[in-house]
């Protein structure tokens, strides 16, 4: 077979491990020819493509980023790709295309598949918010980076009798906040799925201080937001040019807590360190398995699917199912994190 | 309720996270009283017990080891415990006992349960070989430690054109070897489930050298063994006192490969570093969830069960099911690891 | 002897290692009695003191933060302490006081010493800006945390053809920016010692892009500032309450570069993760040696000094010398970092 | 100038950082031409050489191993090189050769220099045993790996009331044992510089157990040895083929302690994980500075020297001084490590 592979969307630890695995399984086990499109779908449209042989993927298993580059595709160009799906398939002589990406990429993959391109998707998101799979690679690494930060912040909070507000990634789903908050022993966790009331955090901190635990750590997802009318600090401020400049929820919440508690509250915004660098062993294994099974799916002609972790096995899930909705943190997972002191 | 907790068997990262979670959920959410038995079942038999309150579990979430101590119980004493199960329950006023341990401990737990003690088990093993649960805590940490070692060894192997043989834990099951081997990109993986032939490894190394990849890393579980008659190097040697002294499979395999290949082959035996120290975030979350759900199971009267990870949720599994057999690496998981170059 | 110890100022990895070492050397080798003052000089003034025996310092070698707590002392209270130096010494029966702290603390230590208190200081700052010693403990840990962040950000920058601006600690001296920038391979480094011109960074990025290296990482100390008139983006903005809210140099520089380059430039503000948590082995060794030598200095009657690293040995340096001026990054160290591509 | 660079001897984290720095400083700042000899001096003798340009050293700063390969040179071939020193210099058009290596390599470098080759050495050893420089790169990484292992082993030792014997590298000098032992809080440290008596370790463990600290960790350098007549367990054993097979000091000492104490004592031999993989930030900075200054030394015509860390600066030290003797752990450094409990 002739298999194309591309990576699209935001950076995610494990992308290179998938690419490597596709090449290993395809080239070495099946005698396939593998080609890589550069910078995501843009390479597919513009003909930026290169052969991927065993030597090209040497030493990249633990390498962060993606050797193929990535980009986000504008809607117009996506439609261009969908309309030309059959021609592109023929032009490159593709027997299968394996796009590795998040919700947007998998939606595009589904459209290309419906338009006649033989597609097997591989889900990718540090946010863990794709349906149909128990976990996505990159998530464990993001949680690990965030937890290591919380571990460090706790000792400082305790030594200085201070509140720390850690903002982690997660625009639409709070998985990183939930798991890094649990793993780091955060005393409060705020996720997009459930609007929070700063008064509850104030009560928690006050209660801790009354027990002589004179510090607290709050872990807040970037997409978390206060219930309406519960928070004074707004998002915007206007700079000397009259431009609006925004503060994220971490900065706002720290300011709010400090002003209500009369105790130092410091924000830490982890940002992009959560999405780059060496993947954890968990993510390397999952990414490697996804690549292996994507090639098998291609050889089985199981197009229009994506690889998914279900329990301990890798299964094929229809792309339609994967992109139907976001996978959000359910209430019972939040309950498991509540009894932390 | 009055809940007893104990840790038994080998060290495992995440034990303290379970203890902490039991106390948090029991004491703070349910108003339970929690007591800890020291050094495993021995504390139960000999009355070494202490109250566990919120303050006793402060700061232990990420701490390796177990604040309660651990021990392995002799068979005779186990029978003593089983025969006195009801009396012990009454004497300590136990409404539930939560033993945290591996196969031996869970077998004991089942016997105690059958004898009338209200038991909810929590499975623990770095080896990941307990049935009924997708994963056990401690395993991710062990894999991480082993993978970091392989990462380091690879650069040395490459610089010196050398074969490295890494022996990891896993007496009866090869999960650590499988996953750290995959994550570290080992070129050969040997597990107890499948006797290996050194000739296959010799062929793999030779093939690599012929492609100018002049190094290789082999990851071997301590319980792996050669197919009968395939290996010259034996286990034993006799020292100056006439005592037998043993060499593990890592040392033997390195000697065998070096002698057959005429190329340097060095063994590294990772040993106990795999079972101690700070648990990974993954293990902290799993351990915390297990503790939370064990308390809920106790309150639900679901005795004779253990907590188990199934997909993304924590379920209750009969202890009988958990200890029926060991969970071994199935052939299809081994196949996923074969296409590595 | 009766030796008092206290920790003052900002959190710094290694504080507990010093405390432990003072107790080990004092109690076990010399038969001293060691007492700890809580929350820095405040404990000395307000009588919050506790005995420190071998058991009290068990397990704290690698623990971040300080078991004694810390605080910053107001000037008025410092003068109170200085005026009462002899009475305090007598009241506590102190034969020596070992304050562990940064420039402010060592200045206070010097004043107390001049006023008759038997003081041996131990220098502490993650910023590495204290004169008289080659290095301070805490610095290596801060550099390590910052470097790990840069390592992760680089892969994301490269995958997305983006500029990353990493703001690290260092208000008055750029040591952390210099060493983490060098260790992480940052393409630009901005320190407080040398005002920078954003145009130079724009030129560097442009040159890189022209060589098809389509990403760059800039490491900027929080105290770095643009040369006058070179930067459009200001510090302040006004929120909906009319309050000024400030943006640090990292945010401003990213905005400035993005606007000038027309390329995405993202800020990451590392913040307090640099000053908490487990100290590196380097810092543990240095902190342990400082504690050991501080006790020896006390027994030698070498008051008014602080411990200092000089080459490979620990020496005694007059406190006056240590606080005379800040240790800033000299031009030749900056030159060593310039040839990075 | 035309500058040659090569790496020789055992693997050491930071080698690639030196190579990169030589290229950056040479090519970009001075307009030099840099060439790399493969597999150490062997490449010089056999003409395995390749140009090193800026692109060749992209992304290698944090990479373990050496992109040039390494080897140990037999004595005969060294003499061949020395005799042909001038011809080799002319043949390659070398204005300077920068060999990066340990004691053996620097001795060869000195002989080549004496024979007329323009040489500037860069010292390299994880053992830190080269005279003339405060530290060598690679050492900090080795200490960090060893300390992380001790950290992990301590929790297991404590949970199981067990003695752990950790064998670390250091054949002739005990620097790694000293610093990782101090950083990890080992209760006993054995170095080659001072023959030890197992009875002292037995006494230490016994004393700890009597204080209810029922565990101990002993850190022993591979080159440490018992004082004559103090230890029963020998090195050798004879296998089924009549071959002698050897046990290192870690295995022997654990057997000895277990037999004398009647308490479990387990050996862990860290081995090659200490010399491979990602260098710590400290080592990356030191390696980068060494490379930078080696190029400057070449341009200054300061041949016959090596770069050396002295205090905070990099200086030029005659090669003769560097190889005159090994740098051993002095008694006063051992004394600093004695008060550990």
mmCIF file of N, CA, C and O in Angstrom, chain B residues 120-198:
data_model
loop_
_atom_site.group_PDB
_atom_site.id
_atom_site.type_symbol
_atom_site.label_atom_id
_atom_site.label_comp_id
_atom_site.label_asym_id
_atom_site.label_seq_id
_atom_site.Cartn_x
_atom_site.Cartn_y
_atom_site.Cartn_z
ATOM 1 N N UNK B 120 -12.928 -5.127 51.964
ATOM 2 C CA UNK B 120 -12.891 -4.554 50.612
ATOM 3 C C UNK B 120 -11.427 -4.420 50.228
ATOM 4 O O UNK B 120 -10.690 -3.644 50.859
ATOM 5 N N UNK B 121 -10.998 -5.159 49.230
ATOM 6 C CA UNK B 121 -9.595 -5.131 48.857
ATOM 7 C C UNK B 121 -9.253 -4.001 47.890
ATOM 8 O O UNK B 121 -10.108 -3.513 47.150
ATOM 9 N N UNK B 122 -7.993 -3.610 47.907
ATOM 10 C CA UNK B 122 -7.474 -2.674 46.899
ATOM 11 C C UNK B 122 -6.248 -3.336 46.272
ATOM 12 O O UNK B 122 -5.289 -3.649 46.978
ATOM 13 N N UNK B 123 -6.296 -3.568 44.950
ATOM 14 C CA UNK B 123 -5.198 -4.293 44.303
ATOM 15 C C UNK B 123 -3.969 -3.412 44.144
ATOM 16 O O UNK B 123 -4.080 -2.240 43.808
ATOM 17 N N UNK B 124 -2.819 -3.990 44.357
ATOM 18 C CA UNK B 124 -1.556 -3.266 44.316
ATOM 19 C C UNK B 124 -0.479 -4.162 43.754
ATOM 20 O O UNK B 124 -0.248 -5.243 44.281
ATOM 21 N N UNK B 125 0.144 -3.769 42.690
ATOM 22 C CA UNK B 125 1.338 -4.472 42.206
ATOM 23 C C UNK B 125 1.984 -3.656 41.106
ATOM 24 O O UNK B 125 1.307 -3.202 40.184
ATOM 25 N N UNK B 126 3.268 -3.468 41.216
ATOM 26 C CA UNK B 126 3.966 -2.787 40.134
ATOM 27 C C UNK B 126 3.967 -3.660 38.880
ATOM 28 O O UNK B 126 4.172 -3.165 37.783
ATOM 29 N N UNK B 127 3.733 -4.952 39.052
ATOM 30 C CA UNK B 127 3.824 -5.886 37.925
ATOM 31 C C UNK B 127 2.592 -5.877 37.028
ATOM 32 O O UNK B 127 2.615 -6.444 35.928
ATOM 33 N N UNK B 128 1.507 -5.278 37.484
ATOM 34 C CA UNK B 128 0.265 -5.162 36.702
ATOM 35 C C UNK B 128 -0.336 -6.520 36.355
ATOM 36 O O UNK B 128 -1.046 -6.651 35.362
ATOM 37 N N UNK B 129 -0.107 -7.523 37.199
ATOM 38 C CA UNK B 129 -0.518 -8.872 36.822
ATOM 39 C C UNK B 129 -1.747 -9.389 37.586
ATOM 40 O O UNK B 129 -1.959 -10.600 37.667
ATOM 41 N N UNK B 130 -2.546 -8.471 38.117
ATOM 42 C CA UNK B 130 -3.757 -8.899 38.811
ATOM 43 C C UNK B 130 -4.953 -8.835 37.858
ATOM 44 O O UNK B 130 -5.175 -7.809 37.198
ATOM 45 N N UNK B 131 -5.692 -9.914 37.818
ATOM 46 C CA UNK B 131 -6.867 -9.979 36.946
ATOM 47 C C UNK B 131 -7.997 -9.091 37.459
ATOM 48 O O UNK B 131 -8.053 -8.750 38.627
ATOM 49 N N UNK B 132 -8.893 -8.755 36.577
ATOM 50 C CA UNK B 132 -10.099 -8.061 36.986
ATOM 51 C C UNK B 132 -9.986 -6.556 36.909
ATOM 52 O O UNK B 132 -10.986 -5.849 36.916
ATOM 53 N N UNK B 133 -8.772 -6.039 36.834
ATOM 54 C CA UNK B 133 -8.579 -4.595 36.725
ATOM 55 C C UNK B 133 -7.693 -4.304 35.510
ATOM 56 O O UNK B 133 -6.745 -5.047 35.243
ATOM 57 N N UNK B 134 -8.031 -3.231 34.779
ATOM 58 C CA UNK B 134 -7.234 -2.897 33.588
ATOM 59 C C UNK B 134 -5.781 -2.607 33.955
ATOM 60 O O UNK B 134 -4.861 -2.966 33.227
ATOM 61 N N UNK B 135 -5.618 -1.936 35.081
ATOM 62 C CA UNK B 135 -4.278 -1.550 35.521
ATOM 63 C C UNK B 135 -4.230 -1.523 37.043
ATOM 64 O O UNK B 135 -5.261 -1.383 37.698
ATOM 65 N N UNK B 136 -3.029 -1.604 37.582
ATOM 66 C CA UNK B 136 -2.850 -1.388 39.009
ATOM 67 C C UNK B 136 -1.937 -0.182 39.195
ATOM 68 O O UNK B 136 -1.101 0.102 38.339
ATOM 69 N N UNK B 137 -2.122 0.520 40.335
ATOM 70 C CA UNK B 137 -1.209 1.654 40.578
ATOM 71 C C UNK B 137 0.171 1.100 40.911
ATOM 72 O O UNK B 137 0.301 -0.028 41.396
ATOM 73 N N UNK B 138 1.184 1.890 40.653
ATOM 74 C CA UNK B 138 2.570 1.451 40.840
ATOM 75 C C UNK B 138 3.195 1.010 39.525
ATOM 76 O O UNK B 138 4.388 1.204 39.303
ATOM 77 N N UNK B 139 2.355 0.470 38.658
ATOM 78 C CA UNK B 139 2.862 -0.021 37.375
ATOM 79 C C UNK B 139 3.371 1.131 36.508
ATOM 80 O O UNK B 139 4.463 1.056 35.938
ATOM 81 N N UNK B 140 2.607 2.196 36.426
ATOM 82 C CA UNK B 140 3.028 3.323 35.586
ATOM 83 C C UNK B 140 4.353 3.896 36.078
ATOM 84 O O UNK B 140 5.217 4.269 35.276
ATOM 85 N N UNK B 141 4.530 3.956 37.399
ATOM 86 C CA UNK B 141 5.790 4.464 37.947
ATOM 87 C C UNK B 141 6.944 3.531 37.586
ATOM 88 O O UNK B 141 8.014 3.989 37.168
ATOM 89 N N UNK B 142 6.719 2.235 37.737
ATOM 90 C CA UNK B 142 7.775 1.273 37.408
ATOM 91 C C UNK B 142 8.167 1.385 35.930
ATOM 92 O O UNK B 142 9.351 1.387 35.585
ATOM 93 N N UNK B 143 7.170 1.490 35.073
ATOM 94 C CA UNK B 143 7.439 1.627 33.637
ATOM 95 C C UNK B 143 8.202 2.922 33.361
ATOM 96 O O UNK B 143 9.118 2.960 32.529
ATOM 97 N N UNK B 144 7.843 3.972 34.069
ATOM 98 C CA UNK B 144 8.514 5.255 33.866
ATOM 99 C C UNK B 144 9.980 5.178 34.273
ATOM 100 O O UNK B 144 10.866 5.647 33.544
ATOM 101 N N UNK B 145 10.246 4.586 35.419
ATOM 102 C CA UNK B 145 11.637 4.452 35.865
ATOM 103 C C UNK B 145 12.432 3.600 34.867
ATOM 104 O O UNK B 145 13.548 3.958 34.474
ATOM 105 N N UNK B 146 11.848 2.507 34.423
ATOM 106 C CA UNK B 146 12.544 1.626 33.485
ATOM 107 C C UNK B 146 12.766 2.319 32.144
ATOM 108 O O UNK B 146 13.827 2.192 31.528
ATOM 109 N N UNK B 147 11.784 3.068 31.687
ATOM 110 C CA UNK B 147 11.911 3.760 30.405
ATOM 111 C C UNK B 147 12.999 4.826 30.459
ATOM 112 O O UNK B 147 13.789 4.984 29.519
ATOM 113 N N UNK B 148 13.037 5.575 31.561
ATOM 114 C CA UNK B 148 14.086 6.591 31.695
ATOM 115 C C UNK B 148 15.460 5.931 31.637
ATOM 116 O O UNK B 148 16.403 6.492 31.061
ATOM 117 N N UNK B 149 15.591 4.756 32.217
ATOM 118 C CA UNK B 149 16.866 4.043 32.158
ATOM 119 C C UNK B 149 17.192 3.640 30.720
ATOM 120 O O UNK B 149 18.322 3.821 30.255
ATOM 121 N N UNK B 150 16.213 3.110 30.014
ATOM 122 C CA UNK B 150 16.456 2.707 28.623
ATOM 123 C C UNK B 150 16.834 3.921 27.778
ATOM 124 O O UNK B 150 17.750 3.869 26.959
ATOM 125 N N UNK B 151 16.124 5.039 27.981
ATOM 126 C CA UNK B 151 16.470 6.269 27.261
ATOM 127 C C UNK B 151 17.951 6.601 27.441
ATOM 128 O O UNK B 151 18.647 6.950 26.487
ATOM 129 N N UNK B 152 18.418 6.512 28.675
ATOM 130 C CA UNK B 152 19.826 6.851 28.947
ATOM 131 C C UNK B 152 20.776 5.827 28.335
ATOM 132 O O UNK B 152 21.820 6.172 27.791
ATOM 133 N N UNK B 153 20.404 4.565 28.436
ATOM 134 C CA UNK B 153 21.302 3.515 27.945
ATOM 135 C C UNK B 153 21.449 3.549 26.431
ATOM 136 O O UNK B 153 22.487 3.184 25.882
ATOM 137 N N UNK B 154 20.405 3.993 25.761
ATOM 138 C CA UNK B 154 20.450 4.013 24.299
ATOM 139 C C UNK B 154 21.555 4.893 23.768
ATOM 140 O O UNK B 154 22.257 4.543 22.823
ATOM 141 N N UNK B 155 21.742 6.055 24.372
ATOM 142 C CA UNK B 155 22.768 6.955 23.843
ATOM 143 C C UNK B 155 24.148 6.352 24.034
ATOM 144 O O UNK B 155 25.025 6.502 23.198
ATOM 145 N N UNK B 156 24.327 5.676 25.172
ATOM 146 C CA UNK B 156 25.631 5.058 25.410
ATOM 147 C C UNK B 156 25.853 3.888 24.463
ATOM 148 O O UNK B 156 26.946 3.720 23.906
ATOM 149 N N UNK B 157 24.818 3.094 24.282
ATOM 150 C CA UNK B 157 24.940 1.972 23.349
ATOM 151 C C UNK B 157 25.329 2.467 21.967
ATOM 152 O O UNK B 157 26.217 1.914 21.306
ATOM 153 N N UNK B 158 24.694 3.543 21.535
ATOM 154 C CA UNK B 158 24.948 4.074 20.198
ATOM 155 C C UNK B 158 26.358 4.644 20.077
ATOM 156 O O UNK B 158 27.063 4.381 19.101
ATOM 157 N N UNK B 159 26.769 5.420 21.074
ATOM 158 C CA UNK B 159 28.102 6.020 21.012
ATOM 159 C C UNK B 159 29.194 4.963 20.985
ATOM 160 O O UNK B 159 30.259 5.166 20.422
ATOM 161 N N UNK B 160 28.936 3.841 21.640
ATOM 162 C CA UNK B 160 29.979 2.822 21.766
ATOM 163 C C UNK B 160 29.735 1.579 20.922
ATOM 164 O O UNK B 160 30.435 0.595 21.079
ATOM 165 N N UNK B 161 28.708 1.607 20.086
ATOM 166 C CA UNK B 161 28.434 0.473 19.211
ATOM 167 C C UNK B 161 28.365 -0.811 20.025
ATOM 168 O O UNK B 161 29.173 -1.732 19.847
ATOM 169 N N UNK B 162 27.411 -0.838 20.889
ATOM 170 C CA UNK B 162 27.374 -1.855 21.928
ATOM 171 C C UNK B 162 25.940 -2.359 22.083
ATOM 172 O O UNK B 162 24.987 -1.675 21.738
ATOM 173 N N UNK B 163 25.816 -3.582 22.619
ATOM 174 C CA UNK B 163 24.497 -4.105 22.971
ATOM 175 C C UNK B 163 24.277 -3.906 24.468
ATOM 176 O O UNK B 163 25.180 -4.154 25.262
ATOM 177 N N UNK B 164 23.107 -3.420 24.829
ATOM 178 C CA UNK B 164 22.759 -3.265 26.236
ATOM 179 C C UNK B 164 21.590 -4.192 26.551
ATOM 180 O O UNK B 164 20.590 -4.202 25.832
ATOM 181 N N UNK B 165 21.719 -4.925 27.643
ATOM 182 C CA UNK B 165 20.641 -5.787 28.106
ATOM 183 C C UNK B 165 20.107 -5.213 29.421
ATOM 184 O O UNK B 165 20.847 -5.129 30.401
ATOM 185 N N UNK B 166 18.863 -4.780 29.417
ATOM 186 C CA UNK B 166 18.266 -4.179 30.606
ATOM 187 C C UNK B 166 17.307 -5.165 31.234
ATOM 188 O O UNK B 166 16.337 -5.567 30.598
ATOM 189 N N UNK B 167 17.581 -5.539 32.460
ATOM 190 C CA UNK B 167 16.665 -6.438 33.162
ATOM 191 C C UNK B 167 15.720 -5.632 34.032
ATOM 192 O O UNK B 167 16.148 -4.876 34.896
ATOM 193 N N UNK B 168 14.423 -5.797 33.770
ATOM 194 C CA UNK B 168 13.408 -5.075 34.556
ATOM 195 C C UNK B 168 12.609 -6.091 35.382
ATOM 196 O O UNK B 168 12.734 -7.299 35.208
ATOM 197 N N UNK B 169 11.769 -5.573 36.278
ATOM 198 C CA UNK B 169 11.012 -6.476 37.142
ATOM 199 C C UNK B 169 9.892 -7.180 36.377
ATOM 200 O O UNK B 169 9.520 -6.764 35.271
ATOM 201 N N UNK B 170 9.357 -8.214 36.974
ATOM 202 C CA UNK B 170 8.301 -9.006 36.359
ATOM 203 C C UNK B 170 8.643 -10.477 36.427
ATOM 204 O O UNK B 170 9.223 -11.014 35.499
ATOM 205 N N UNK B 171 8.295 -11.099 37.549
ATOM 206 C CA UNK B 171 8.698 -12.492 37.737
ATOM 207 C C UNK B 171 7.800 -13.432 36.938
ATOM 208 O O UNK B 171 8.268 -14.364 36.316
ATOM 209 N N UNK B 172 6.498 -13.143 36.953
ATOM 210 C CA UNK B 172 5.558 -14.061 36.307
ATOM 211 C C UNK B 172 4.881 -13.447 35.086
ATOM 212 O O UNK B 172 4.282 -14.144 34.276
ATOM 213 N N UNK B 173 4.933 -12.131 34.988
ATOM 214 C CA UNK B 173 4.283 -11.450 33.866
ATOM 215 C C UNK B 173 5.209 -10.370 33.329
ATOM 216 O O UNK B 173 5.950 -9.754 34.080
ATOM 217 N N UNK B 174 5.141 -10.151 32.031
ATOM 218 C CA UNK B 174 6.109 -9.281 31.379
ATOM 219 C C UNK B 174 5.625 -7.869 31.096
ATOM 220 O O UNK B 174 6.169 -7.199 30.217
ATOM 221 N N UNK B 175 4.630 -7.393 31.843
ATOM 222 C CA UNK B 175 4.052 -6.081 31.516
ATOM 223 C C UNK B 175 5.068 -4.943 31.547
ATOM 224 O O UNK B 175 5.065 -4.079 30.676
ATOM 225 N N UNK B 176 5.910 -4.941 32.584
ATOM 226 C CA UNK B 176 6.893 -3.842 32.668
ATOM 227 C C UNK B 176 7.857 -3.914 31.483
ATOM 228 O O UNK B 176 8.171 -2.901 30.856
ATOM 229 N N UNK B 177 8.322 -5.113 31.175
ATOM 230 C CA UNK B 177 9.236 -5.266 30.033
ATOM 231 C C UNK B 177 8.557 -4.837 28.743
ATOM 232 O O UNK B 177 9.145 -4.144 27.906
ATOM 233 N N UNK B 178 7.306 -5.232 28.582
ATOM 234 C CA UNK B 178 6.586 -4.885 27.354
ATOM 235 C C UNK B 178 6.444 -3.373 27.197
ATOM 236 O O UNK B 178 6.811 -2.807 26.164
ATOM 237 N N UNK B 179 5.929 -2.718 28.243
ATOM 238 C CA UNK B 179 5.623 -1.297 28.080
ATOM 239 C C UNK B 179 6.877 -0.417 28.159
ATOM 240 O O UNK B 179 6.997 0.546 27.405
ATOM 241 N N UNK B 180 7.818 -0.741 29.019
ATOM 242 C CA UNK B 180 9.035 0.077 29.030
ATOM 243 C C UNK B 180 9.863 -0.207 27.785
ATOM 244 O O UNK B 180 10.520 0.688 27.253
ATOM 245 N N UNK B 181 9.796 -1.425 27.303
ATOM 246 C CA UNK B 181 10.491 -1.745 26.053
ATOM 247 C C UNK B 181 9.909 -0.972 24.882
ATOM 248 O O UNK B 181 10.642 -0.409 24.068
ATOM 249 N N UNK B 182 8.584 -0.931 24.798
ATOM 250 C CA UNK B 182 7.943 -0.158 23.731
ATOM 251 C C UNK B 182 8.230 1.338 23.887
ATOM 252 O O UNK B 182 8.525 2.035 22.919
ATOM 253 N N UNK B 183 8.097 1.822 25.124
ATOM 254 C CA UNK B 183 8.275 3.260 25.354
ATOM 255 C C UNK B 183 9.710 3.692 25.134
ATOM 256 O O UNK B 183 9.973 4.815 24.704
ATOM 257 N N UNK B 184 10.645 2.814 25.445
ATOM 258 C CA UNK B 184 12.049 3.150 25.292
ATOM 259 C C UNK B 184 12.590 2.788 23.912
ATOM 260 O O UNK B 184 13.713 3.108 23.571
ATOM 261 N N UNK B 185 11.764 2.113 23.116
ATOM 262 C CA UNK B 185 12.218 1.725 21.791
ATOM 263 C C UNK B 185 13.258 0.622 21.822
ATOM 264 O O UNK B 185 14.188 0.611 21.006
ATOM 265 N N UNK B 186 13.103 -0.315 22.748
ATOM 266 C CA UNK B 186 14.025 -1.454 22.789
ATOM 267 C C UNK B 186 13.861 -2.286 21.525
ATOM 268 O O UNK B 186 12.776 -2.356 20.942
ATOM 269 N N UNK B 187 14.964 -2.895 21.106
ATOM 270 C CA UNK B 187 14.942 -3.655 19.845
ATOM 271 C C UNK B 187 14.567 -5.108 20.051
ATOM 272 O O UNK B 187 14.272 -5.834 19.112
ATOM 273 N N UNK B 188 14.612 -5.546 21.288
ATOM 274 C CA UNK B 188 14.155 -6.887 21.631
ATOM 275 C C UNK B 188 13.503 -6.843 22.999
ATOM 276 O O UNK B 188 13.957 -6.096 23.875
ATOM 277 N N UNK B 189 12.438 -7.607 23.174
ATOM 278 C CA UNK B 189 11.727 -7.648 24.453
ATOM 279 C C UNK B 189 11.483 -9.119 24.811
ATOM 280 O O UNK B 189 10.926 -9.860 23.998
ATOM 281 N N UNK B 190 11.926 -9.515 26.005
ATOM 282 C CA UNK B 190 11.743 -10.909 26.444
ATOM 283 C C UNK B 190 10.870 -10.932 27.692
ATOM 284 O O UNK B 190 11.181 -10.257 28.677
ATOM 285 N N UNK B 191 9.805 -11.737 27.654
ATOM 286 C CA UNK B 191 8.866 -11.802 28.766
ATOM 287 C C UNK B 191 8.699 -13.248 29.228
ATOM 288 O O UNK B 191 8.975 -14.181 28.462
ATOM 289 N N UNK B 192 8.243 -13.420 30.478
ATOM 290 C CA UNK B 192 8.072 -14.780 31.001
ATOM 291 C C UNK B 192 7.035 -15.583 30.215
ATOM 292 O O UNK B 192 7.103 -16.818 30.194
ATOM 293 N N UNK B 193 6.094 -14.899 29.581
ATOM 294 C CA UNK B 193 5.008 -15.590 28.904
ATOM 295 C C UNK B 193 5.473 -16.354 27.664
ATOM 296 O O UNK B 193 4.748 -17.228 27.157
ATOM 297 N N UNK B 194 6.629 -16.019 27.137
ATOM 298 C CA UNK B 194 7.081 -16.631 25.899
ATOM 299 C C UNK B 194 8.577 -16.916 25.977
ATOM 300 O O UNK B 194 9.385 -15.988 25.857
ATOM 301 N N UNK B 195 8.967 -18.166 26.151
ATOM 302 C CA UNK B 195 10.399 -18.491 26.205
ATOM 303 C C UNK B 195 11.088 -17.968 24.943
ATOM 304 O O UNK B 195 10.525 -18.053 23.845
ATOM 305 N N UNK B 196 12.260 -17.425 25.113
ATOM 306 C CA UNK B 196 12.933 -16.827 23.954
ATOM 307 C C UNK B 196 14.120 -17.675 23.518
ATOM 308 O O UNK B 196 14.642 -18.484 24.290
ATOM 309 N N UNK B 197 14.529 -17.460 22.302
ATOM 310 C CA UNK B 197 15.718 -18.128 21.783
ATOM 311 C C UNK B 197 16.780 -17.059 21.534
ATOM 312 O O UNK B 197 16.582 -16.162 20.706
ATOM 313 N N UNK B 198 17.902 -17.112 22.239
ATOM 314 C CA UNK B 198 18.950 -16.100 22.039
ATOM 315 C C UNK B 198 19.343 -15.936 20.576
ATOM 316 O O UNK B 198 19.779 -14.861 20.166
#
